[in-house]
CSV table of C-alpha atoms in Angstrom, one decimal:
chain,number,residue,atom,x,y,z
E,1,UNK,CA,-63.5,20.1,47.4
E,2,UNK,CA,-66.2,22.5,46.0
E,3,UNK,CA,-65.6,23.5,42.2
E,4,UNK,CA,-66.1,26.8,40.9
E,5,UNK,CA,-67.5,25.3,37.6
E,6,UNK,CA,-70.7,24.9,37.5
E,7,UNK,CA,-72.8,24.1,34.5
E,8,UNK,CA,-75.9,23.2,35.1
E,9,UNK,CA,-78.7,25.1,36.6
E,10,UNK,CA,-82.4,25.0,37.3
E,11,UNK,CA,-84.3,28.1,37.8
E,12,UNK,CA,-87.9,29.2,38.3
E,13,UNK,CA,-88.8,31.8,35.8
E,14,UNK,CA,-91.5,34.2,35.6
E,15,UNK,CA,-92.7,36.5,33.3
E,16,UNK,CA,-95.0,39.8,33.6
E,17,UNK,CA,-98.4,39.5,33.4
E,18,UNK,CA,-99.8,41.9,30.4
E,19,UNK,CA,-101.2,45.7,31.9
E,20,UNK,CA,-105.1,46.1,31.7
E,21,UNK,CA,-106.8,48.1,29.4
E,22,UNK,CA,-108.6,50.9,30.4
E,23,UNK,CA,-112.2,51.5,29.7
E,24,UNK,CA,-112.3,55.2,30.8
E,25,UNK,CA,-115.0,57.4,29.2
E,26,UNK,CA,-113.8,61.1,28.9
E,27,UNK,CA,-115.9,63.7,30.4
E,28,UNK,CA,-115.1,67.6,29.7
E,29,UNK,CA,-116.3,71.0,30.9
E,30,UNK,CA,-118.2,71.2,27.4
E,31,UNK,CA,-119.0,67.9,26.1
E,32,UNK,CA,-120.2,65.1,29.3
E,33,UNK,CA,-119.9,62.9,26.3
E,34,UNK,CA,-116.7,62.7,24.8
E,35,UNK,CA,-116.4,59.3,24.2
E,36,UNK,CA,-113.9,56.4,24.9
E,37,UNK,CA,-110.9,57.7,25.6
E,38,UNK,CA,-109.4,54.4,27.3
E,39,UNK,CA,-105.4,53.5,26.6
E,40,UNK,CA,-103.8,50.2,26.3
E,41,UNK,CA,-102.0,48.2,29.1
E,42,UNK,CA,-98.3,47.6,29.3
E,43,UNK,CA,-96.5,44.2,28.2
E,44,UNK,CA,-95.0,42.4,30.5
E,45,UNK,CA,-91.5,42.2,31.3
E,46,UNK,CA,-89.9,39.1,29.6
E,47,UNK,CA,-87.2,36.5,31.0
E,48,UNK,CA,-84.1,36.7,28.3
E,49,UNK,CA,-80.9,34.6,28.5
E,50,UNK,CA,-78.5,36.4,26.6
E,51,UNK,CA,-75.0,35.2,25.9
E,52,UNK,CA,-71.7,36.8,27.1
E,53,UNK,CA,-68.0,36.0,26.6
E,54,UNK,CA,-67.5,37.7,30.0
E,55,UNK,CA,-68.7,34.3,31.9
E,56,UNK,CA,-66.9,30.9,31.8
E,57,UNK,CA,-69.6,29.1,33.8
E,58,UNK,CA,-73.1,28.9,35.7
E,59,UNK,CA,-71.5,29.8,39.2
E,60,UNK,CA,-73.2,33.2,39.2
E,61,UNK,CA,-77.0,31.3,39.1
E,62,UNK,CA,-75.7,28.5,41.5
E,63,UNK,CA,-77.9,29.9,44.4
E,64,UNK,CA,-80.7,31.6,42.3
E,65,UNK,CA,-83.5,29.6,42.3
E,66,UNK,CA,-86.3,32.5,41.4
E,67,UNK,CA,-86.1,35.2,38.5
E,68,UNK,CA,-89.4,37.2,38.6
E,69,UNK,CA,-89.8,40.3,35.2
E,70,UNK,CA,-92.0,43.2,35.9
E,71,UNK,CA,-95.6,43.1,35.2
E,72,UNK,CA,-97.1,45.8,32.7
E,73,UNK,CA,-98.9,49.1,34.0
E,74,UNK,CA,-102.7,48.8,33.7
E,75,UNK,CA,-103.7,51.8,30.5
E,76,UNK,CA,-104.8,55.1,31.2
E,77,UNK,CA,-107.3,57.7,30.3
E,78,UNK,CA,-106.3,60.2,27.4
E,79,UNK,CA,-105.1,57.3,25.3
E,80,UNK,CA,-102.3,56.9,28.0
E,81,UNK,CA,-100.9,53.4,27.1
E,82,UNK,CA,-99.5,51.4,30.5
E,83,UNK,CA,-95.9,51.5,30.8
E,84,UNK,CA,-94.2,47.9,30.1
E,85,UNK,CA,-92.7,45.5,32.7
E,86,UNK,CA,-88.8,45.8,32.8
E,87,UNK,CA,-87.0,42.3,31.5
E,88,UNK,CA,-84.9,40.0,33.3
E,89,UNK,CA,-81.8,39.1,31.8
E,90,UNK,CA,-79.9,35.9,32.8
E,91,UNK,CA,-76.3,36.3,31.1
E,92,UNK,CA,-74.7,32.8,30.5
E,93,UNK,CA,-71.7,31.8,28.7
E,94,UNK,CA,-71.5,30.6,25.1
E,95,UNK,CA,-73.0,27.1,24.1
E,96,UNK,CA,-75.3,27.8,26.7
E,97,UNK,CA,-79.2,25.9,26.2
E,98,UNK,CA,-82.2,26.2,27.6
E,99,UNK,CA,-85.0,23.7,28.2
E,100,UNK,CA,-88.3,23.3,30.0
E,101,UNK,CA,-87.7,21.2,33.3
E,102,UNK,CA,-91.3,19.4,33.3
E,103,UNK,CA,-91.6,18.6,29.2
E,104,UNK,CA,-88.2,18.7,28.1
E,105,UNK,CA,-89.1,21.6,25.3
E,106,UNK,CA,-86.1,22.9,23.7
E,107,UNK,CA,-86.1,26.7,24.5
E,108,UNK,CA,-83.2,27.7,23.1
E,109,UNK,CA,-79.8,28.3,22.7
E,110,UNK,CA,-76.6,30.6,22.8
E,111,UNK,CA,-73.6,31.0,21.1
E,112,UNK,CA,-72.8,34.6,20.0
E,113,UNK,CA,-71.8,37.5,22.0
E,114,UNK,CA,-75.3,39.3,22.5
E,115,UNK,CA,-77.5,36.8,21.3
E,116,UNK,CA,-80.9,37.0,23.1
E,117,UNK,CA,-83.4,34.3,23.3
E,118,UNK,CA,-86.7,34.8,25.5
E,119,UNK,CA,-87.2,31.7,27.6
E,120,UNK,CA,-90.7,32.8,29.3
E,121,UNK,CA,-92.5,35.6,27.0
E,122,UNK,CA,-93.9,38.6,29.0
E,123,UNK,CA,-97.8,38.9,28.4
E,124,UNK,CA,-99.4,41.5,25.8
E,125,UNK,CA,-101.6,44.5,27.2
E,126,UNK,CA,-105.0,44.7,26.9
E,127,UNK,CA,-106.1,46.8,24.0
E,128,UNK,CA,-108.2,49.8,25.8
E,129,UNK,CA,-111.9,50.8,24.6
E,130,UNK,CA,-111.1,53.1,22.0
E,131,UNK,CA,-110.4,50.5,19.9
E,132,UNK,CA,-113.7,49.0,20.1
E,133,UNK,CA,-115.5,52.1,19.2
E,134,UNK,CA,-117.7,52.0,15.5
E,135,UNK,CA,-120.4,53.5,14.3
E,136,UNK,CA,-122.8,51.5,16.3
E,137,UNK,CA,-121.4,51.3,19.8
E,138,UNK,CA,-119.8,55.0,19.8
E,139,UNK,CA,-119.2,54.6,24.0
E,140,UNK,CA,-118.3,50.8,24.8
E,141,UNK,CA,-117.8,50.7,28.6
E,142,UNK,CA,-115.5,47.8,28.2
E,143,UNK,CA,-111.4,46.6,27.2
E,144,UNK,CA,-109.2,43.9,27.0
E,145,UNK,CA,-107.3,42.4,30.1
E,146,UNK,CA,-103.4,41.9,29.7
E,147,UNK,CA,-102.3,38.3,28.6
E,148,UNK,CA,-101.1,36.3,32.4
E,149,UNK,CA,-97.4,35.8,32.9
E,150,UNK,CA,-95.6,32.3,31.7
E,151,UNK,CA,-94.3,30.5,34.9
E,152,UNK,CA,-92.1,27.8,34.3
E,153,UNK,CA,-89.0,25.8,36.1
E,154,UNK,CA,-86.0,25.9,33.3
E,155,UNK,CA,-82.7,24.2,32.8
E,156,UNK,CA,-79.7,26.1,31.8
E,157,UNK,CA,-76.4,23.7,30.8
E,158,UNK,CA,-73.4,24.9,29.3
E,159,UNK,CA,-72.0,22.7,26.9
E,160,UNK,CA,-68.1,23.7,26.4
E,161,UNK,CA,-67.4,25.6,22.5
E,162,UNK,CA,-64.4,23.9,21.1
E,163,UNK,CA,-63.0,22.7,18.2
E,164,UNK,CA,-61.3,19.9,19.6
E,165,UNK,CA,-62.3,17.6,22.4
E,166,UNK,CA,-59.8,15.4,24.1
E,167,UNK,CA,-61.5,11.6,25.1
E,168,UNK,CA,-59.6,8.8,27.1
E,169,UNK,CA,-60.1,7.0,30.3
E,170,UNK,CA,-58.2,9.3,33.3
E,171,UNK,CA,-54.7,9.2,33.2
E,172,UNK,CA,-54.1,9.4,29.2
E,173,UNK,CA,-52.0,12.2,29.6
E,174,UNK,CA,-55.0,14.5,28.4
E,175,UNK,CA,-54.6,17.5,30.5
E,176,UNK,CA,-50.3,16.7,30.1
E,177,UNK,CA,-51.1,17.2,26.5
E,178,UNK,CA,-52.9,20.4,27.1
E,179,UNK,CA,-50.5,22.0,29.2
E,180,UNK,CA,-47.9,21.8,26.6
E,181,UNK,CA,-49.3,22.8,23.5
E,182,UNK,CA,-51.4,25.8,25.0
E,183,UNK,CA,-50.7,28.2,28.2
E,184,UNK,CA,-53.6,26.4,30.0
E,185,UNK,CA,-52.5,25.1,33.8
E,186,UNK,CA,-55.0,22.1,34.2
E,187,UNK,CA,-54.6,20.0,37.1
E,188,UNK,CA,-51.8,16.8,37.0
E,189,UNK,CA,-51.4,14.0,38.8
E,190,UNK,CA,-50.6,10.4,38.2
E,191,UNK,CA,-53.6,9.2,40.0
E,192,UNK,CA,-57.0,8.9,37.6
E,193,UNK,CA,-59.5,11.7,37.8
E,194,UNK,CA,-57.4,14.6,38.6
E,195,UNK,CA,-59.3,16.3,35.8
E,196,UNK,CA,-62.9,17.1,37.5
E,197,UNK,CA,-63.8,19.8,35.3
E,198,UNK,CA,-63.8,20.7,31.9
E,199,UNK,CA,-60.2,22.7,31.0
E,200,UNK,CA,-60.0,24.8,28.0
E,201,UNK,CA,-56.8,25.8,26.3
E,202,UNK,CA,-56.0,28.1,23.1
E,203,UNK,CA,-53.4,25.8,21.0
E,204,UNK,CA,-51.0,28.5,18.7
E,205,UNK,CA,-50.3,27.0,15.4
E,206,UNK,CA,-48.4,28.4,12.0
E,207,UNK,CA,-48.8,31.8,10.7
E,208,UNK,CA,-51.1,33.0,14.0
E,209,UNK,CA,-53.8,30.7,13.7
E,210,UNK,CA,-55.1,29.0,16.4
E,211,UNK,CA,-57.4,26.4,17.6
E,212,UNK,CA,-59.4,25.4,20.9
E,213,UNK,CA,-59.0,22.5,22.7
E,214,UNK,CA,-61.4,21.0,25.6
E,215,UNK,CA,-59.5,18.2,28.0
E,216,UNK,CA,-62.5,17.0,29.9
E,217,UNK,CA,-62.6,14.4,32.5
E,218,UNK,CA,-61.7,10.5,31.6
E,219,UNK,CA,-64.2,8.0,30.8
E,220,UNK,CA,-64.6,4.7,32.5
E,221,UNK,CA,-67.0,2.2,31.4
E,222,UNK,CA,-71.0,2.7,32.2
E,223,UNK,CA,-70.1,6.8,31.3
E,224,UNK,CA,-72.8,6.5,28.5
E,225,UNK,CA,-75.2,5.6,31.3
E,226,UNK,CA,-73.7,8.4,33.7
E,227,UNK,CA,-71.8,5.9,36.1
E,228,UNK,CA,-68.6,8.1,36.9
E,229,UNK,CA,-68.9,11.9,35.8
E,230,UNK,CA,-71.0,10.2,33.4
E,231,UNK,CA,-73.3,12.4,31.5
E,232,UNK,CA,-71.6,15.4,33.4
E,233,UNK,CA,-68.9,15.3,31.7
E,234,UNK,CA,-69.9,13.7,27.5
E,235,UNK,CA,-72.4,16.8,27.0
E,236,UNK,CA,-69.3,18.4,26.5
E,237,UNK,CA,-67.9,16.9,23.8
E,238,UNK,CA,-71.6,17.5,21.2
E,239,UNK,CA,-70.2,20.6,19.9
E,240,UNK,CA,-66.6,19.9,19.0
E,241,UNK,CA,-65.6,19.7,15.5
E,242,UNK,CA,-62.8,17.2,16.2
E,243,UNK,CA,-62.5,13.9,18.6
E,244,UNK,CA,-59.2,13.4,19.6
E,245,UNK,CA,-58.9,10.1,21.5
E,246,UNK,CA,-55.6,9.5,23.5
E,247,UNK,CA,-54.6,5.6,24.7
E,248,UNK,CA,-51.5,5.3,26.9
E,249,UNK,CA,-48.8,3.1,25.3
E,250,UNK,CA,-48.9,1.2,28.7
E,251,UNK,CA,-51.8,-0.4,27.4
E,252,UNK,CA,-51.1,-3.6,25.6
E,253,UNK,CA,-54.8,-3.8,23.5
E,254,UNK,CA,-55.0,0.2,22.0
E,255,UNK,CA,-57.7,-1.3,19.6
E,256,UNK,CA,-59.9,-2.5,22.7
E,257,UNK,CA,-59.5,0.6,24.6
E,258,UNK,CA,-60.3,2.8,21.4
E,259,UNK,CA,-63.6,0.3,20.7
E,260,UNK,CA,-64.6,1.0,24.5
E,261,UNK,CA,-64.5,4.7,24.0
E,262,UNK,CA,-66.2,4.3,20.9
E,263,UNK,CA,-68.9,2.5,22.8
E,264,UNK,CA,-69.6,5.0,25.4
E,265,UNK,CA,-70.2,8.2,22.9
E,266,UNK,CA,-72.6,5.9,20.9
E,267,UNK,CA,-74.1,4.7,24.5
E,268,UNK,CA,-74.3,8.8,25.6
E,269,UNK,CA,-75.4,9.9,21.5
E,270,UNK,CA,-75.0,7.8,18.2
E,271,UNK,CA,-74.4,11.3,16.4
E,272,UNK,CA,-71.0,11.7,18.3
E,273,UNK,CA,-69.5,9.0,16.1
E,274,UNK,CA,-70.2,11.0,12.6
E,275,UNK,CA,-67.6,13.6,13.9
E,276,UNK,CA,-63.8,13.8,12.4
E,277,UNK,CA,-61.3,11.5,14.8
E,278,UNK,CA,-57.8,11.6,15.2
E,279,UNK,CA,-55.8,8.6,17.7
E,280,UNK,CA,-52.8,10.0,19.6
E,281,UNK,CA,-51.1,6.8,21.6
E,282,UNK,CA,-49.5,9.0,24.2
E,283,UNK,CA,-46.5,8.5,26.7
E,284,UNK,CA,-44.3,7.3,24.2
E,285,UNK,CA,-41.2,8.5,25.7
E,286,UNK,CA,-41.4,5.4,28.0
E,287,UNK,CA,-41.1,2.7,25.0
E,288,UNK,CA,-38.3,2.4,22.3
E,289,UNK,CA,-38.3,2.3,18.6
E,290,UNK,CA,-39.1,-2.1,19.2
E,291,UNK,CA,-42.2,-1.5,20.8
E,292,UNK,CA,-43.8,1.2,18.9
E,293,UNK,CA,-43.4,-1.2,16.0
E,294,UNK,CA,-45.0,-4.2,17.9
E,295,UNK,CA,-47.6,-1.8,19.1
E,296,UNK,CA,-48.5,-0.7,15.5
E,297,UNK,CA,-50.3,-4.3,15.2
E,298,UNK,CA,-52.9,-3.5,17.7
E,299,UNK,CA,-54.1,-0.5,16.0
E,300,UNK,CA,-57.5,0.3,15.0
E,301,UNK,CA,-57.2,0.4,11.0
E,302,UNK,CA,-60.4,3.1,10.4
E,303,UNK,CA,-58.7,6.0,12.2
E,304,UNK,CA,-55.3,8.1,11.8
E,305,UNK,CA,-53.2,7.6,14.5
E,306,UNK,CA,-49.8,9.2,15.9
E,307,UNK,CA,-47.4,8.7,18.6
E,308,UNK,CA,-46.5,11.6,20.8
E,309,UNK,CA,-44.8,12.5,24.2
E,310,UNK,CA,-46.1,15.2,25.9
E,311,UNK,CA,-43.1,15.7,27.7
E,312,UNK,CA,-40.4,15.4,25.7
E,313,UNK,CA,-42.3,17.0,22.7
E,314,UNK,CA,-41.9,14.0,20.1
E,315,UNK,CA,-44.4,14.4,17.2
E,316,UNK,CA,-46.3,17.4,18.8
E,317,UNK,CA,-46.1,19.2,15.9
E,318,UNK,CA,-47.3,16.6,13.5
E,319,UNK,CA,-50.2,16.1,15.8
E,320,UNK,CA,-51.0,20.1,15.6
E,321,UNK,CA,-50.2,19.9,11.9
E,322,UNK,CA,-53.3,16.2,11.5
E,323,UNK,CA,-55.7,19.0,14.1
E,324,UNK,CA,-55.4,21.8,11.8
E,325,UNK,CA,-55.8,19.8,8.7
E,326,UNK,CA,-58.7,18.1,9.6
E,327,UNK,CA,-60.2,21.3,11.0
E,328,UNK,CA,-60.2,23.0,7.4
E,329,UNK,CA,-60.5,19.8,5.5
């Protein structure tokens, strides 16, 4: 099956090289001499990535491996300056970076509507002899040449904006959860890895606020070292606010499972574990009142935990209600 949702991207990018200064000498009916009369040369076009809430994912630079800008126009005589190479945009979704493919360089990133950043800088025109004209050298016969263009092989990844990322091994019940609290229609099954792609979903709460939540695919041990969807999938989760992890009450050990999650975001990035985190033991309308209490032994003591059904709705609210308030805490 070939997925629509595509977020990463490597791209050859070019800038314009800088127009040439001109050197002309002007030359009238009157006056053979005239002096320097040589105009500048145009920049070059740049190579902008510029953020849009009108894309979702990379699929529109899938298949475009080359994005040339214009070089600048060479100056003119009578001052004329060069006109300047047109820019290349690349829109890309929010969260959007940039970095150079051969050193790594961070170039930049995106996160507003309209927010520009230049990823390969057009070169400056030449400065044209008139401004090398003084009181000594009243005709010099020479200019500057434009700056080259910047040539470079980039990487574009979109890294989901949420406040609320969703971690557990496949078949938690994460993209269950999300079809209930928000009007998202994620993929369900009861086999593991259903969820391929990251699913976003806009969860309503009290008095018309509202929060985001990302259900990306499931873990499995090794992620941290991208075995699985691997590093595919955990660049996802460096920008939300919240962790929610989600254990099924099938499992007998919910403190293992938890301390193997907890071992794969500090495998992927140590930072991950500084970030807020909320337990939900999910699938609870399979157990009774007995078991809940007997699985209340095995739980991790450093981390707020509820129990909820996604499908009959039991403590829903209350785990909407731990979100919200940890989200403006």
């Amino acid at each position: 099956m070939t997925s629509n949702f595509v977020d990463y991207v490597k791209i050859l990018v070019r800038s314009g090289k800088g127009g040439a200064g001109s050197a002309h000498l002007l030359r009238v009916k009157y006056n053979a001499k005239a002096g320097p009369d040589g105009g500048d040369g145009g920049r070059g076009g740049h190579v902008i990535m510029r953020g849009t809430t009108q894309r979702w994912t990379l699929l529109h630079l899938k298949y475009t491996k080359h994005v040339f800008a214009e070089n600048g126009q060479n100056g003119g005589e009578n001052l004329c300056t060069g006109r300047m190479g047109e820019d290349k945009y690349l829109d890309v979704p929010l969260g959007s970076i940039c970095r150079d493919a051969d050193t790594g360089e961070f170039l930049g990133e995106v996160t507003e509507e309209g927010q520009e950043v230049i990823i390969a800088k057009g070169g400056r025109g030449g400065l044209g002899n008139d401004h090398f004209k003084s009181a000594t050298n009243q005709t010099p016969r020479y200019a500057q040449p434009g700056e080259p263009a910047v040539e470079r092989w980039v990487i574009i990844e979109l890294k989901v904006l949420a406040d609320v990322g969703l971690v557990g091994f496949p078949n938690a019940g994460k993209s269950t959860l999300l079809s209930v609290v928000s009007a998202a229609k994620p993929e369900i099954a009861d086999y593991p890895f259903t969820t391929l792609v990251p699913n976003l979903g806009m969860v309503q709460y009290r008095d018309d606020k509202s929060f985001c939540i990302a259900d990306i695919p499931g873990i499995i041990e090794g992620a941290g070292q991208g075995k699985g969807l691997g590093l595919r999938f955990l660049r996802h989760i460096e920008r939300n606010s919240i962790l929610l992890f989600m254990v099924s009450c099938e499992q007998l050990d919910i403190q293992r499972e938890y301390d193997i999650l907890l071992g794969e975001l500090r495998e992927y990035n140590p930072e991950l574990l500084d970030k807020d985190r909320l337990l939900a033991v999910t699938k609870c309308d399979i157990i009774d009142e007995v078991m809940m209490e007997q699985l209340k032994e095995h739980l991790p003591k450093d981390i707020e935990t509820i129990f909820i059904s996604a499908v009959t709705g039991y403590h829903i609210q209350e785990l909407k209600d731990a979100i919200y308030r940890k989200l403006t805490q």
